[in-house]
mmCIF file with all atom_site columns, C-alpha atoms in Angstrom:
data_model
loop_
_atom_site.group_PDB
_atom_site.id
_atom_site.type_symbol
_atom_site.label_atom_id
_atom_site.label_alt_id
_atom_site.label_comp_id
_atom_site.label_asym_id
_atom_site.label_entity_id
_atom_site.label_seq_id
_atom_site.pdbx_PDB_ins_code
_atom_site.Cartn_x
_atom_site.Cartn_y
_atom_site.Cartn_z
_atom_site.occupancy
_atom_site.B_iso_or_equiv
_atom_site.pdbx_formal_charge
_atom_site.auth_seq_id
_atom_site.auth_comp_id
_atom_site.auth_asym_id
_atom_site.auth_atom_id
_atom_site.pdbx_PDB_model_num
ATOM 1   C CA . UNK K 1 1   ? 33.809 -21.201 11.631 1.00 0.00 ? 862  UNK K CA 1
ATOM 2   C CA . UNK K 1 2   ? 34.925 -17.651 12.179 1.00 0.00 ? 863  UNK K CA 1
ATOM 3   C CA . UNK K 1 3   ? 35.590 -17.091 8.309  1.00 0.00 ? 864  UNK K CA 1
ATOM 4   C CA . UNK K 1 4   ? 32.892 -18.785 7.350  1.00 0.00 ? 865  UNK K CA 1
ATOM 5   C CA . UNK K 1 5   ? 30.358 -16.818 10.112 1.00 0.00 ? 866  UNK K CA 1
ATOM 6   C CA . UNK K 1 6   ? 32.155 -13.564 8.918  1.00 0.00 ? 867  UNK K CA 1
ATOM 7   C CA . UNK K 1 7   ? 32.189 -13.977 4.886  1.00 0.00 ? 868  UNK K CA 1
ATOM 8   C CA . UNK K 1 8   ? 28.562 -14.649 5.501  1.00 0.00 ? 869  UNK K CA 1
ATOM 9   C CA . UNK K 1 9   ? 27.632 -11.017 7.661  1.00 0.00 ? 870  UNK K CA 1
ATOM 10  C CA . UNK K 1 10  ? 27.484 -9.752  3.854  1.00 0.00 ? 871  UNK K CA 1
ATOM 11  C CA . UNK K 1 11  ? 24.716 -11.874 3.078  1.00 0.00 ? 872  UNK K CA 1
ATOM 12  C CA . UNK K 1 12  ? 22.761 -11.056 6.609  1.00 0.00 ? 873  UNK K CA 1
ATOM 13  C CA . UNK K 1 13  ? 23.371 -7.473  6.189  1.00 0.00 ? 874  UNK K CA 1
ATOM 14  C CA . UNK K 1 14  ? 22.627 -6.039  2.971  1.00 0.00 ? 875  UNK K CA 1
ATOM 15  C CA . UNK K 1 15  ? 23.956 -2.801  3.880  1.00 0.00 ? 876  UNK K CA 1
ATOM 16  C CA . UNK K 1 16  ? 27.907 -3.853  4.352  1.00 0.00 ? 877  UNK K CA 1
ATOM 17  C CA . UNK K 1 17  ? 30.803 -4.290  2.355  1.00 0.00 ? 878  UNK K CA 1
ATOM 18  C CA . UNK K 1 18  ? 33.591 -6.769  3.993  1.00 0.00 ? 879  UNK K CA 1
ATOM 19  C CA . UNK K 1 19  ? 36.859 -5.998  3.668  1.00 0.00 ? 880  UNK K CA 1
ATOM 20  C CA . UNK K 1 20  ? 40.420 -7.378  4.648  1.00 0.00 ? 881  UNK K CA 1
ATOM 21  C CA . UNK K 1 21  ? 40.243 -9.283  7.627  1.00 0.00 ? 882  UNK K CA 1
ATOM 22  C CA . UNK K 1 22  ? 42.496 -12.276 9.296  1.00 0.00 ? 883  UNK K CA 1
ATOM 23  C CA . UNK K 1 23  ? 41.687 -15.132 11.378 1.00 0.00 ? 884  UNK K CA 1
ATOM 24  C CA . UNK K 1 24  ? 44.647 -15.911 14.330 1.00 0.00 ? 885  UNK K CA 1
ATOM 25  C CA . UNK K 1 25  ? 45.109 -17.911 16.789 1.00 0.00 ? 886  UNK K CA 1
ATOM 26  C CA . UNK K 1 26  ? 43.894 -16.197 19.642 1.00 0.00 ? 887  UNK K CA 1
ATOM 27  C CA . UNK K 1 27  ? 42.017 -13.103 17.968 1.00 0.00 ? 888  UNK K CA 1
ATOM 28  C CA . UNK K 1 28  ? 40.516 -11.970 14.838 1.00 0.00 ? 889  UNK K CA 1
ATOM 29  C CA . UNK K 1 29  ? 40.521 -8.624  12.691 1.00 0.00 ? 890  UNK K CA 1
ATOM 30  C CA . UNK K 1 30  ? 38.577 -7.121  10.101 1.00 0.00 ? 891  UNK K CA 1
ATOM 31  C CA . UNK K 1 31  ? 37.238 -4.164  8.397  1.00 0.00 ? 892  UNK K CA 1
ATOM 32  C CA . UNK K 1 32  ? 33.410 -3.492  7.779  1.00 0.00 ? 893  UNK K CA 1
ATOM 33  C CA . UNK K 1 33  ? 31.916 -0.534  5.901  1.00 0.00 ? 894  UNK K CA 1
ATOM 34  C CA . UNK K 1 34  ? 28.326 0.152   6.532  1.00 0.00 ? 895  UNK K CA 1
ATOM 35  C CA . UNK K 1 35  ? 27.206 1.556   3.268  1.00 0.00 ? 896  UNK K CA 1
ATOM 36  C CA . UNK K 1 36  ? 24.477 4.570   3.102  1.00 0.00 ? 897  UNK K CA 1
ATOM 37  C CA . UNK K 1 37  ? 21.276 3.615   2.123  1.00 0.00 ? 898  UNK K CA 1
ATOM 38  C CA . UNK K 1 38  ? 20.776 4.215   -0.824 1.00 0.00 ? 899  UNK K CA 1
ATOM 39  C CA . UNK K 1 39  ? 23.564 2.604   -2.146 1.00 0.00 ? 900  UNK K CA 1
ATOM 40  C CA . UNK K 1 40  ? 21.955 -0.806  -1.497 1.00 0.00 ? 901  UNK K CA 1
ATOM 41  C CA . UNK K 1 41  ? 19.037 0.456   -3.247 1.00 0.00 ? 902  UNK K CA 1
ATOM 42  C CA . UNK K 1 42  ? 16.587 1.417   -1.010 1.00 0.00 ? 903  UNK K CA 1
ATOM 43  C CA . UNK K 1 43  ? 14.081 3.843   -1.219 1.00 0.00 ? 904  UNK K CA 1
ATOM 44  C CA . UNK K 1 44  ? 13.962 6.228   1.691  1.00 0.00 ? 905  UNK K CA 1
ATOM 45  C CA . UNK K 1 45  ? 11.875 9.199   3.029  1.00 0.00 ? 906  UNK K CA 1
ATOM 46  C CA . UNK K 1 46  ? 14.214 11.420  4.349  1.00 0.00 ? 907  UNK K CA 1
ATOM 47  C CA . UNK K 1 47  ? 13.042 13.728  6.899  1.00 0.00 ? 908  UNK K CA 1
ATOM 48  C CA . UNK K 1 48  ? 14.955 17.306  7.055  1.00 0.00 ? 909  UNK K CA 1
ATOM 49  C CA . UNK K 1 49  ? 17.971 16.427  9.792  1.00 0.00 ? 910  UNK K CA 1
ATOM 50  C CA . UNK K 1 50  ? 19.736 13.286  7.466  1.00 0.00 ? 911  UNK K CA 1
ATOM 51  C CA . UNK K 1 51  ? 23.461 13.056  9.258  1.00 0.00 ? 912  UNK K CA 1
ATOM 52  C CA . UNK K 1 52  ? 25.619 10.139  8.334  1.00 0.00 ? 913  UNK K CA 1
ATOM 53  C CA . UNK K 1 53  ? 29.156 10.155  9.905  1.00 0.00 ? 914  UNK K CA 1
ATOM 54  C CA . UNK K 1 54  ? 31.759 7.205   9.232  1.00 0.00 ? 915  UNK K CA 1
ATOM 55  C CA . UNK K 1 55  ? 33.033 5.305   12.197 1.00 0.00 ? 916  UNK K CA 1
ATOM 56  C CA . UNK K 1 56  ? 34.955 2.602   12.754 1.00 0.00 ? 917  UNK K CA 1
ATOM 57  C CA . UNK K 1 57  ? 34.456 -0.798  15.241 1.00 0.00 ? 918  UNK K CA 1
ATOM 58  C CA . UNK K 1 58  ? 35.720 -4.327  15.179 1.00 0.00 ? 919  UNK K CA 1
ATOM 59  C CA . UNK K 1 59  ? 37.576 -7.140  17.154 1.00 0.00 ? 920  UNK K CA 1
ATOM 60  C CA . UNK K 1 60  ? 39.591 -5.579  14.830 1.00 0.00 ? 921  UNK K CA 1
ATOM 61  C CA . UNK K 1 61  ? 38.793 -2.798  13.367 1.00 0.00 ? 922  UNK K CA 1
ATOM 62  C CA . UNK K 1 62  ? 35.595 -1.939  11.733 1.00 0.00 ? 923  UNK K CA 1
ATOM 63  C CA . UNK K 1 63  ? 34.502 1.234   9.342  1.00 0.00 ? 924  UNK K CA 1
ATOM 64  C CA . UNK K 1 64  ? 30.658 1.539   10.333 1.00 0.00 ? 925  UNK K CA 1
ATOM 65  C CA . UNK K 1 65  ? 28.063 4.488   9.598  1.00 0.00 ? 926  UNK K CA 1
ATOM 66  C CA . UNK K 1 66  ? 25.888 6.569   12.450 1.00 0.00 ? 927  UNK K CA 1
ATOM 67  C CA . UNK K 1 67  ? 22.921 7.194   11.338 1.00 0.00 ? 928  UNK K CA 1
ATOM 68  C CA . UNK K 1 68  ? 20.481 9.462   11.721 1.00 0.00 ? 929  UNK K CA 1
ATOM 69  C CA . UNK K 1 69  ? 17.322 9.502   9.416  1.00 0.00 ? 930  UNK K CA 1
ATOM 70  C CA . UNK K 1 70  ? 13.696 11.013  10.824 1.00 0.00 ? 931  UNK K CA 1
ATOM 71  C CA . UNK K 1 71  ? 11.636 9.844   8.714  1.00 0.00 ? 932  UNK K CA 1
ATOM 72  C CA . UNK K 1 72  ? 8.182  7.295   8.806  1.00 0.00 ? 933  UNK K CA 1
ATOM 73  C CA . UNK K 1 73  ? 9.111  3.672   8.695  1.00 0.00 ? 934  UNK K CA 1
ATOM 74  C CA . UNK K 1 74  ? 12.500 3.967   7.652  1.00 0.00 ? 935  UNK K CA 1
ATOM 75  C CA . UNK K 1 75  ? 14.519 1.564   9.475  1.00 0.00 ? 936  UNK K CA 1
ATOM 76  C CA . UNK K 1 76  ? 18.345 2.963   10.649 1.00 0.00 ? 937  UNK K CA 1
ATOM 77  C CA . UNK K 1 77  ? 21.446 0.595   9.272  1.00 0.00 ? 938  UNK K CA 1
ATOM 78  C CA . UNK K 1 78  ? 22.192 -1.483  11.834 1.00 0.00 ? 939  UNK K CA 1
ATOM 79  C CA . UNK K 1 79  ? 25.328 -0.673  13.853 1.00 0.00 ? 940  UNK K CA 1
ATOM 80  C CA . UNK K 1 80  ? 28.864 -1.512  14.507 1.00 0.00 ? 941  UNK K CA 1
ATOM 81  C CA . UNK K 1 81  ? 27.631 -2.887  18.070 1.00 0.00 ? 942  UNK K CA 1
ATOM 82  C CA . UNK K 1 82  ? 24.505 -4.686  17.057 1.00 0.00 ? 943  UNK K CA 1
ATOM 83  C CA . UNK K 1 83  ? 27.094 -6.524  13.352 1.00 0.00 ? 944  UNK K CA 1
ATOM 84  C CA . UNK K 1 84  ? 29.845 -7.537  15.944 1.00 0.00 ? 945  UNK K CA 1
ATOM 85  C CA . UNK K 1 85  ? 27.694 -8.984  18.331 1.00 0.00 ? 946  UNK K CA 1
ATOM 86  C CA . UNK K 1 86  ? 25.289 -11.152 15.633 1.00 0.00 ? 947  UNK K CA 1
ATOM 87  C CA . UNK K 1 87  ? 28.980 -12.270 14.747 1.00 0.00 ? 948  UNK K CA 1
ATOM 88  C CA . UNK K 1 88  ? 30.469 -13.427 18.008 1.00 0.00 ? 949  UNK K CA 1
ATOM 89  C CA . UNK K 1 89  ? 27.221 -14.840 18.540 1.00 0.00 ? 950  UNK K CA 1
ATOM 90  C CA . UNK K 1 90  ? 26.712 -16.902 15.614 1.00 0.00 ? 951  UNK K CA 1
ATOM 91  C CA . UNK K 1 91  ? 30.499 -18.320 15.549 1.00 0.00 ? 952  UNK K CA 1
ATOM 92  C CA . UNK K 1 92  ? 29.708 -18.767 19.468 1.00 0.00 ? 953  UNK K CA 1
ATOM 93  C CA . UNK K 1 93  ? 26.568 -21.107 18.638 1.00 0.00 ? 954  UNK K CA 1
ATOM 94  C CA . UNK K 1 94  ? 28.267 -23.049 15.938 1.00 0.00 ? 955  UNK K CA 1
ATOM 95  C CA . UNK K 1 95  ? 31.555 -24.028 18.368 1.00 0.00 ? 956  UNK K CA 1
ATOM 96  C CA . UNK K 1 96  ? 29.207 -24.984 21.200 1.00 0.00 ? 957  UNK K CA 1
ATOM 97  C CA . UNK K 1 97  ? 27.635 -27.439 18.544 1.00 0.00 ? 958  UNK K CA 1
ATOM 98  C CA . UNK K 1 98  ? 30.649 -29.428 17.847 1.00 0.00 ? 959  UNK K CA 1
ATOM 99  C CA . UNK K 1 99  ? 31.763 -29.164 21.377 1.00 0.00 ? 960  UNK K CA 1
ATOM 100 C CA . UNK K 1 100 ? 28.430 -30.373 22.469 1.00 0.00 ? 961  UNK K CA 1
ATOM 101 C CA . UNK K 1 101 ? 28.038 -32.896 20.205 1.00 0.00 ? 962  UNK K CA 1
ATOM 102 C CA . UNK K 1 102 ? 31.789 -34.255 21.489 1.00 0.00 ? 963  UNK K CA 1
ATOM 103 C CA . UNK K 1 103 ? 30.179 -34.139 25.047 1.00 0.00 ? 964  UNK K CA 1
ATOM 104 C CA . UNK K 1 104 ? 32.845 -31.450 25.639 1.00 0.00 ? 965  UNK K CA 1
ATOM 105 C CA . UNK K 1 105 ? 33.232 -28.182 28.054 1.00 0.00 ? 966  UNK K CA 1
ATOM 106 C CA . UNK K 1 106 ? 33.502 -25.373 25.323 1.00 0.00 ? 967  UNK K CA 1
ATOM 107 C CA . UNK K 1 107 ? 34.515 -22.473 27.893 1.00 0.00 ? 968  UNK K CA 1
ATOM 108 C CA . UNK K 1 108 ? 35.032 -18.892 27.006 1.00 0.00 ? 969  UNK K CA 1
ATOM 109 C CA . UNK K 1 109 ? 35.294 -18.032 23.732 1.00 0.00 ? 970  UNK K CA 1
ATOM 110 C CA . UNK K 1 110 ? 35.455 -14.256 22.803 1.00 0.00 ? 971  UNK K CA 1
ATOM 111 C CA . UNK K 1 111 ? 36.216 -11.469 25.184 1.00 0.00 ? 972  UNK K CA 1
ATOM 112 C CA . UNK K 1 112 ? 33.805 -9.058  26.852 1.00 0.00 ? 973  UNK K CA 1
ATOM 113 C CA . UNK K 1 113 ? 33.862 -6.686  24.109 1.00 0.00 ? 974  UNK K CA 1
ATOM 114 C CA . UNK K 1 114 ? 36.067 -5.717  21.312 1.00 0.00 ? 975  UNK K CA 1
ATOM 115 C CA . UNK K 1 115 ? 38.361 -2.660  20.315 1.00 0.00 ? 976  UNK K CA 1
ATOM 116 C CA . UNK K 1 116 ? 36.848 -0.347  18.031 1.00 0.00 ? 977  UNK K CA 1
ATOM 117 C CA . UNK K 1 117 ? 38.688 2.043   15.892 1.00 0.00 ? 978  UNK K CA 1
ATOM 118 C CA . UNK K 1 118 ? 37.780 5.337   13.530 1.00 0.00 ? 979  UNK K CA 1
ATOM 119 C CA . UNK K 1 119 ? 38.768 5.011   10.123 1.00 0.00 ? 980  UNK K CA 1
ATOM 120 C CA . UNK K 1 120 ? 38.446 8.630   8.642  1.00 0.00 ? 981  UNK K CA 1
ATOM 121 C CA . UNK K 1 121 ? 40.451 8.590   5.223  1.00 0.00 ? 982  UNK K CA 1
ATOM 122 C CA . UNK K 1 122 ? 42.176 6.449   3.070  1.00 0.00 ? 983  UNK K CA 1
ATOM 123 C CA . UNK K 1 123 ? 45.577 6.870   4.285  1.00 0.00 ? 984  UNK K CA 1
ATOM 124 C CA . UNK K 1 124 ? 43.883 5.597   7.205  1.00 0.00 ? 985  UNK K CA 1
ATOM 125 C CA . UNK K 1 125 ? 42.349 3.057   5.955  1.00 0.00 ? 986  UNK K CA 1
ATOM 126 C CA . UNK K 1 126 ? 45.337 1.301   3.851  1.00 0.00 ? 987  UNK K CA 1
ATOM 127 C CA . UNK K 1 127 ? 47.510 1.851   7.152  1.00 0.00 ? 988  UNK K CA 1
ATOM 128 C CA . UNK K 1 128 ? 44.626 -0.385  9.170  1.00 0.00 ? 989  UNK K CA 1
ATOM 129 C CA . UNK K 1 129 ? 44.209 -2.595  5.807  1.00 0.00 ? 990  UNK K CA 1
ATOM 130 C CA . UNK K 1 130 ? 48.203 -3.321  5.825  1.00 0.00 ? 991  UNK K CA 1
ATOM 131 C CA . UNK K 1 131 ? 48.435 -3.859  9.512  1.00 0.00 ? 992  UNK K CA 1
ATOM 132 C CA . UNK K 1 132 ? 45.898 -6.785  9.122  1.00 0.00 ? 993  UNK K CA 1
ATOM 133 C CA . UNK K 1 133 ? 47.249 -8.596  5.775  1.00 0.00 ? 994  UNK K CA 1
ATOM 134 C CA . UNK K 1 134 ? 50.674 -8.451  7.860  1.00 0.00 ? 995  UNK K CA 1
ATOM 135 C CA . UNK K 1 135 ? 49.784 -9.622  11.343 1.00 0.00 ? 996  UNK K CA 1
ATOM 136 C CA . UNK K 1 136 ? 49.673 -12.950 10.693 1.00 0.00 ? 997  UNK K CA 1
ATOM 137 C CA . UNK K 1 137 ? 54.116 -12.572 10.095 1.00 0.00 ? 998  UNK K CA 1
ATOM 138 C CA . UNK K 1 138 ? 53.799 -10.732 13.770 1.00 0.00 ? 999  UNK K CA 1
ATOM 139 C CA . UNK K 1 139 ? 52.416 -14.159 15.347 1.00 0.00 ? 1000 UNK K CA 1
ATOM 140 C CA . UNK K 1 140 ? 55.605 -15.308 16.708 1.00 0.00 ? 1001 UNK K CA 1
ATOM 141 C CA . UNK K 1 141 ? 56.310 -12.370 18.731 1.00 0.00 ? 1002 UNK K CA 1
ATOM 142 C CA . UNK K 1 142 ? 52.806 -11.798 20.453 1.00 0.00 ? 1003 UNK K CA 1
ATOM 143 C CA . UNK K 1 143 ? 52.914 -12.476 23.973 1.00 0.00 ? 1004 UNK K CA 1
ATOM 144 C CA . UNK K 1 144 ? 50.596 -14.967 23.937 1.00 0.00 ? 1005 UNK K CA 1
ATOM 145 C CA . UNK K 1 145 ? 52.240 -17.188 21.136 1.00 0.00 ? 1006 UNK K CA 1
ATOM 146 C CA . UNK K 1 146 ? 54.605 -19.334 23.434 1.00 0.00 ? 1007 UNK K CA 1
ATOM 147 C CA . UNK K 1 147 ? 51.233 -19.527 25.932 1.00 0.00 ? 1008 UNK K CA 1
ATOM 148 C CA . UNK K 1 148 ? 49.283 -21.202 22.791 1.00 0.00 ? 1009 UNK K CA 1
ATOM 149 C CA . UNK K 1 149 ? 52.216 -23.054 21.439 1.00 0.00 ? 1010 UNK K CA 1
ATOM 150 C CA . UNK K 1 150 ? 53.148 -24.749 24.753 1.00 0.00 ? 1011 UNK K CA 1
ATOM 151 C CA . UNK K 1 151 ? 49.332 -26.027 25.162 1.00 0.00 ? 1012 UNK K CA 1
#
């Protein structure tokens, strides 16, 4: 459900290119870019004071865009905050289905919130990419992996 719910932000959000991202037991990461405008083609009015600034978010980590466009009935990319939560809530909805429909107690799901990280350059970004194609060796020495094993 969470790959599936996250492959698919692309198609809710026309504005975002996925990239790596890994599915673990107890957590998830992955990188988003928020893409400007105009490189999803659409046409914008763009008042005098046009500042867009790349930032990073995620349960994982996250590349996202602030935006800030003055002009009449253009509509600002959506944001890190506002991606991530459309996420947790649609993988949220689907799990309570099949627990539902198993006349089961579902419980908590996701944390409270989620660590959010700047990715400024490349180097940056391949460092953040690598770190997530390899976590899924790291598994056995999280602390939590003997909790989740033992259940």
């Amino acid at each position: 459900i969470v790959e599936s719910e996250w492959i698919d932000l692309s198609s809710r959000y026309q504005n975002i290119e996925l990239h790596e991202y890994v599915v673990m037991p107890n957590h998830f990461h992955g990188i988003i870019e928020i893409l400007p405008h105009d490189a999803v083609g659409a046409t914008l009015a763009v008042a005098q004071n046009d500042t867009i600034n790349r930032a990073g978010a995620s349960p994982a980590h996250t590349v996202a865009q602030n935006d800030t466009i003055n002009g009449a009935g253009v509509n600002p990319a959506h944001t890190v905050a506002q991606i991530v939560g459309t996420f947790k809530s649609l993988v949220m909805k689907k799990c309570l289905e099949i627990y539902k429909s198993q006349k089961q107690y579902l419980g908590k799901l996701w944390q409270r919130n989620y660590f959010e990280h700047i990715i400024r350059n490349y180097q940056s970004f391949q460092t953040i990419s690598e770190y997530i194609i390899n976590n899924p060796i790291k598994w056995e020495n999280d602390k939590f992996y003997k909790i989740e094993n033992s259940l």
